[in-house]
Coordinates of C-alpha atoms in Angstrom, one line a residue:
X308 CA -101.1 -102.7 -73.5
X309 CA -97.4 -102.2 -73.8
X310 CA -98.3 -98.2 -74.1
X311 CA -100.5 -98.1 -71.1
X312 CA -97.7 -99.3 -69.4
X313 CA -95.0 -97.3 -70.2
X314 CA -97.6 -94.3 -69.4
X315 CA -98.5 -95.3 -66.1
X316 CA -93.9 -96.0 -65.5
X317 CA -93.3 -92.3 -66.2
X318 CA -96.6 -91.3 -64.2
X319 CA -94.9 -92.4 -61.1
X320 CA -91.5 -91.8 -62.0
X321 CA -92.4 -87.9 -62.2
X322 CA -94.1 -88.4 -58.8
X323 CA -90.7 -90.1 -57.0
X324 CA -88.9 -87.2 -58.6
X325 CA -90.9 -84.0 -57.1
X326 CA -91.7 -85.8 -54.0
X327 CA -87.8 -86.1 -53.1
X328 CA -87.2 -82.4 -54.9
X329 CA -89.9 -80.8 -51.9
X330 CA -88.0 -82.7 -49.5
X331 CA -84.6 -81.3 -50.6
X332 CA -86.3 -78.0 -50.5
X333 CA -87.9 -78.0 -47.1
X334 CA -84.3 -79.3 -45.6
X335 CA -82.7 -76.7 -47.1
X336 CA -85.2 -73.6 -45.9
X337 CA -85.3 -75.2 -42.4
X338 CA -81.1 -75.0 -42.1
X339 CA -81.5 -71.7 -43.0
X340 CA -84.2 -71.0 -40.4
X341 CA -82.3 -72.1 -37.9
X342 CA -80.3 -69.4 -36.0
X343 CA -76.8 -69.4 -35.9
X344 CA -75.4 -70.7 -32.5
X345 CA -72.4 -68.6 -30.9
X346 CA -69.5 -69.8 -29.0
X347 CA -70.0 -70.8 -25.6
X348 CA -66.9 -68.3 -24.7
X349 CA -68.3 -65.3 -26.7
X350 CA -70.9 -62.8 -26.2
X351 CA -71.2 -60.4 -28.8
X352 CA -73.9 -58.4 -27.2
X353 CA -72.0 -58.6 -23.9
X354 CA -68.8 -57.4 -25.3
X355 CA -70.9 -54.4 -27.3
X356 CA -72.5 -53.3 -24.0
X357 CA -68.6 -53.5 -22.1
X358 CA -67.0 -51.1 -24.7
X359 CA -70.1 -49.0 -24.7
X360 CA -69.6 -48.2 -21.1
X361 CA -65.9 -48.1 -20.7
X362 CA -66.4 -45.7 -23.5
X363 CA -69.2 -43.9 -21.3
X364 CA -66.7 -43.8 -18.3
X365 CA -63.9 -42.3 -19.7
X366 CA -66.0 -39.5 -20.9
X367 CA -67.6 -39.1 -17.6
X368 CA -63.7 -38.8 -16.8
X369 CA -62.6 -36.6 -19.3
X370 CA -65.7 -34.1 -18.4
X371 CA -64.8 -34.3 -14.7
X372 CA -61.7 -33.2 -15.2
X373 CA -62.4 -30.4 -18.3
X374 CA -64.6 -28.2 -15.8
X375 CA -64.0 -27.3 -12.2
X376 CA -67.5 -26.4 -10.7
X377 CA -68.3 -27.7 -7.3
X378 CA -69.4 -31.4 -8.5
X379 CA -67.1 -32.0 -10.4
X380 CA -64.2 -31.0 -8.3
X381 CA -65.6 -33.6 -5.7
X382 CA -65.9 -36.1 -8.6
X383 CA -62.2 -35.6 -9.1
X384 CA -61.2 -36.1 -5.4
X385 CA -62.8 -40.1 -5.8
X386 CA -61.0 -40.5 -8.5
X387 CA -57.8 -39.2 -7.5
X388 CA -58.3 -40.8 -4.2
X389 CA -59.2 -44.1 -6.0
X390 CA -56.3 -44.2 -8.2
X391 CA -53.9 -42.9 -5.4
X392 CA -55.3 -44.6 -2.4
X393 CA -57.9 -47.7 -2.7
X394 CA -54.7 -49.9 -5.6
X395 CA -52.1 -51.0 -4.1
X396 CA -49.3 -51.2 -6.8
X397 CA -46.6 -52.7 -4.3
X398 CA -48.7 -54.9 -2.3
X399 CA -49.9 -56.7 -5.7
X400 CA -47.1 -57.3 -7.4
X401 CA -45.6 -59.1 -4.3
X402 CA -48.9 -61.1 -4.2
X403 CA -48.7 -61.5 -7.8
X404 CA -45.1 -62.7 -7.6
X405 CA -45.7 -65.1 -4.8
X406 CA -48.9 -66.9 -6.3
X407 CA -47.1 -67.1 -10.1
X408 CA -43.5 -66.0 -9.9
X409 CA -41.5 -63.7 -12.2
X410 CA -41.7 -61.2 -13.7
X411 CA -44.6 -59.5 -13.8
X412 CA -45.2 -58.2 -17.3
X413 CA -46.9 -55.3 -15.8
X414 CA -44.2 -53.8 -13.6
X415 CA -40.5 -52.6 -14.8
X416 CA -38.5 -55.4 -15.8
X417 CA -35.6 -53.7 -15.0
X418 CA -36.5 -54.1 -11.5
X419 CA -37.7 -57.4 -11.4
X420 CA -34.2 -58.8 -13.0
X421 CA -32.7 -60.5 -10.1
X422 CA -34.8 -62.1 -6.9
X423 CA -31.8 -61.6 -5.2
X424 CA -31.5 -58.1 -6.0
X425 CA -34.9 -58.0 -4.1
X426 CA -34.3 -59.6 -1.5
X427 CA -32.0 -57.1 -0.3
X428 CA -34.0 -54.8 -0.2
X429 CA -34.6 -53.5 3.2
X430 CA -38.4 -52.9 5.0
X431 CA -36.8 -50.9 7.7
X432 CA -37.0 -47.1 6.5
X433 CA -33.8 -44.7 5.9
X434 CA -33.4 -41.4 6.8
X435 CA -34.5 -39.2 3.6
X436 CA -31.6 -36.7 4.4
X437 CA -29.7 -35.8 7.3
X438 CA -31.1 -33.7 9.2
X439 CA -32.6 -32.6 12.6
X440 CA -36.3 -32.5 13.5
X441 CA -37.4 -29.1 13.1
X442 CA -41.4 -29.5 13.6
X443 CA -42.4 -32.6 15.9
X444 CA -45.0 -35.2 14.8
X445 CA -47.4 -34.0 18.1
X446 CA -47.7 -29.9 16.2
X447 CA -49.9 -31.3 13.3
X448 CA -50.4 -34.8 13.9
X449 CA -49.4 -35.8 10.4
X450 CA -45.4 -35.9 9.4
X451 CA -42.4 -34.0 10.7
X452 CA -40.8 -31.0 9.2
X453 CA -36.3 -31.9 9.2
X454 CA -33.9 -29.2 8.8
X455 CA -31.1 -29.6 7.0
X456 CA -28.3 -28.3 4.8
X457 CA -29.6 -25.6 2.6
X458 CA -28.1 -28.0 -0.4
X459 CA -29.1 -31.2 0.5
X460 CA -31.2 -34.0 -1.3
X461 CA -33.6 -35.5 -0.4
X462 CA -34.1 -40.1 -1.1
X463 CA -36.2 -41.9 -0.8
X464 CA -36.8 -44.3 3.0
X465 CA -37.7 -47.2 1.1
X466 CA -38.6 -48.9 -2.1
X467 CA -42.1 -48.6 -3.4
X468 CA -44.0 -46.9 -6.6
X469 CA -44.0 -43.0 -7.0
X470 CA -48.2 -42.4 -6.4
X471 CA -48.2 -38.8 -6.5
X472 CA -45.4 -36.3 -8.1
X473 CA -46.4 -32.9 -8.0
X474 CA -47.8 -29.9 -6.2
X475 CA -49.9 -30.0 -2.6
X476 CA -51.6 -27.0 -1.3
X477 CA -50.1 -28.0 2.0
X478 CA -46.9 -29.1 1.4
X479 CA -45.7 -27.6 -2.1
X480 CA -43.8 -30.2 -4.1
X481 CA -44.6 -33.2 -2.9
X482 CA -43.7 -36.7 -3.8
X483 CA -45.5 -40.0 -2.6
X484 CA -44.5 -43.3 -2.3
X485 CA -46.3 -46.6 -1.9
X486 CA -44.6 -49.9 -0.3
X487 CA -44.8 -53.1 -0.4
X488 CA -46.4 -53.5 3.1
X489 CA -49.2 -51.0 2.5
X490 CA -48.1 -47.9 3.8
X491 CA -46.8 -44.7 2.3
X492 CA -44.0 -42.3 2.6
X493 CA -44.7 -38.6 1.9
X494 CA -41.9 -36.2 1.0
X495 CA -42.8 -32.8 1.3
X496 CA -42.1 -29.4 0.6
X497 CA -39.3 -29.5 -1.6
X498 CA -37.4 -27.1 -3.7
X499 CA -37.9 -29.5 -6.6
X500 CA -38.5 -33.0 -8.4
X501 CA -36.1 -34.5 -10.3
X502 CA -36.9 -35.0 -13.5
X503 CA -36.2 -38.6 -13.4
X504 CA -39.2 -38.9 -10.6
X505 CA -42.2 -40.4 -13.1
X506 CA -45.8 -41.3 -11.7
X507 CA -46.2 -45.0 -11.3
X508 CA -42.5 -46.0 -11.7
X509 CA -40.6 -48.1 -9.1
X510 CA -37.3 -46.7 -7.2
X511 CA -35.7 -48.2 -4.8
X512 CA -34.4 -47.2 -1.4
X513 CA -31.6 -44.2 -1.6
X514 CA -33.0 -42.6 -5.4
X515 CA -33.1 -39.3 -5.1
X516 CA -36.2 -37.5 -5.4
X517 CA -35.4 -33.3 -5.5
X518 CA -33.4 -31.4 -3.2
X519 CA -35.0 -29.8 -0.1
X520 CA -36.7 -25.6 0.8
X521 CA -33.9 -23.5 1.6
X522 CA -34.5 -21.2 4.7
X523 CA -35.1 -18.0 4.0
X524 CA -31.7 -16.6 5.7
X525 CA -30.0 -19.3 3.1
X526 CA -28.3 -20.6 5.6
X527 CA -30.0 -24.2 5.9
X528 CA -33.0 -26.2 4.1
X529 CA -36.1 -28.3 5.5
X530 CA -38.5 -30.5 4.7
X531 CA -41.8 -32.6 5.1
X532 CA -41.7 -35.9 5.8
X533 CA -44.6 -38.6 6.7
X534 CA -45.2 -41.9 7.0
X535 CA -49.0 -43.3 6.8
X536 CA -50.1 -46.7 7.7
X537 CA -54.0 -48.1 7.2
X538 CA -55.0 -44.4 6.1
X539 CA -53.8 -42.7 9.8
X540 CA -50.3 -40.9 9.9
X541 CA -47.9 -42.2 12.2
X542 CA -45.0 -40.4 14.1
X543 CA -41.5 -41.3 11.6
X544 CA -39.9 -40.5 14.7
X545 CA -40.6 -43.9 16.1
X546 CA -39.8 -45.8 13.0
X547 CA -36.4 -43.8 12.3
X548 CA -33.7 -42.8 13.9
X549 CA -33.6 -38.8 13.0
X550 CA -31.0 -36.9 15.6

């Protein structure tokens, strides 16, 4: 009797045992099962698909600009114009600097030491050089053409970032500037650019950008000059005081 019931102890001692073994098992398979869940903040596949296409893009770019059939000289008109035109460099910074402060990592520090210093800075535009008007706003309807001393230098009106630094089919060597209020001084048809004139650096009013054409009796220089407000040119006559 004692036999039959140790037999029938271990019976359902081996049952308890495999019963909560299967259990341990089936837990374990099921964790695995389950997929993993990713951070609320981060999207691998989104992320993949972002470097993908700026990837794409900047091939698209480099193509554009590698060959110079009829599309893709038009494709590198939207860009330039993009880049040059449509950002406004000086307008957000200020905006920047009046919704957080400074200084704005992305800009010069240099420039962005003092906000006195800033201040200062004048919105009414300088003469670039002295000069007299040569070519009146009303003959093209873009800029004025100034004649000057066959040695002089040209500065720039007013502070803003250097857009465009380099050669127009128009106006030879050609520096652009972009203001703080949205609109642009040109500076055209210059001997030279100083070397010190970068794309996309800030100078303020008075640097000096290259030194103006000389005549071809030597005897005296000229240059372009424009101002251009909500894409349209404007007489500079009317916002400077040029003899």
């Amino acid at each position: 009797m004692k036999n039959r019931a140790d037999e029938i102890r271990k019976k359902y001692g081996n049952i308890s045992k495999n019963g909560s073994s299967k259990e341990s098992n089936s837990s374990v398979t099921s964790s695995r099962d389950e997929p993993e869940k990713s951070h609320p903040l981060f999207n691998r596949h989104a992320m993949l698909m972002q470097i993908m296409f700026s990837i794409i893009l900047f091939l698209i770019v480099g193509i554009a600009f590698k060959n110079n059939n009829d599309h893709t000289v038009q494709a590198q008109k939207f860009i330039k114009h993009v880049y040059q035109d449509e950002f406004q460099f000086a307008a957000a910074k200020d905006w920047y600097e009046d919704k957080f402060g400074k200084p704005l990592a992305l800009f010069p520090k240099d420039k962005l030491q003092s906000e006195k210093k800033t201040e200062e800075v004048s919105e009414v535009f300088a003469v670039p050089a002295n000069g007299k008007v040569y070519e009146t706003f009303s003959t093209n309807g873009k800029g004025i053409v100034i004649e000057t001393g066959k040695e002089e230098d040209v500065e720039t009106a007013k502070s803003g970032y250097i857009v465009y630094a380099g050669k127009k089919e128009d106006h030879g060597y050609t520096v652009i500037i972009q203001h703080s209020d949205e609109q642009e001084s040109w500076y055209g048809d210059l001997k030279e650019i100083d070397k010190s004139i970068k794309l996309y650096n800030y100078v303020e009013s008075g640097t000096r950008l290259g030194k103006v054409t000389q005549s071809k009796d030597g005897k005296s220089g000229k240059f372009y000059f424009a101002i251009k407000k909500d894409k349209s040119f404007i007489d500079p006559s009317k916002v400077i005081d040029i003899d």
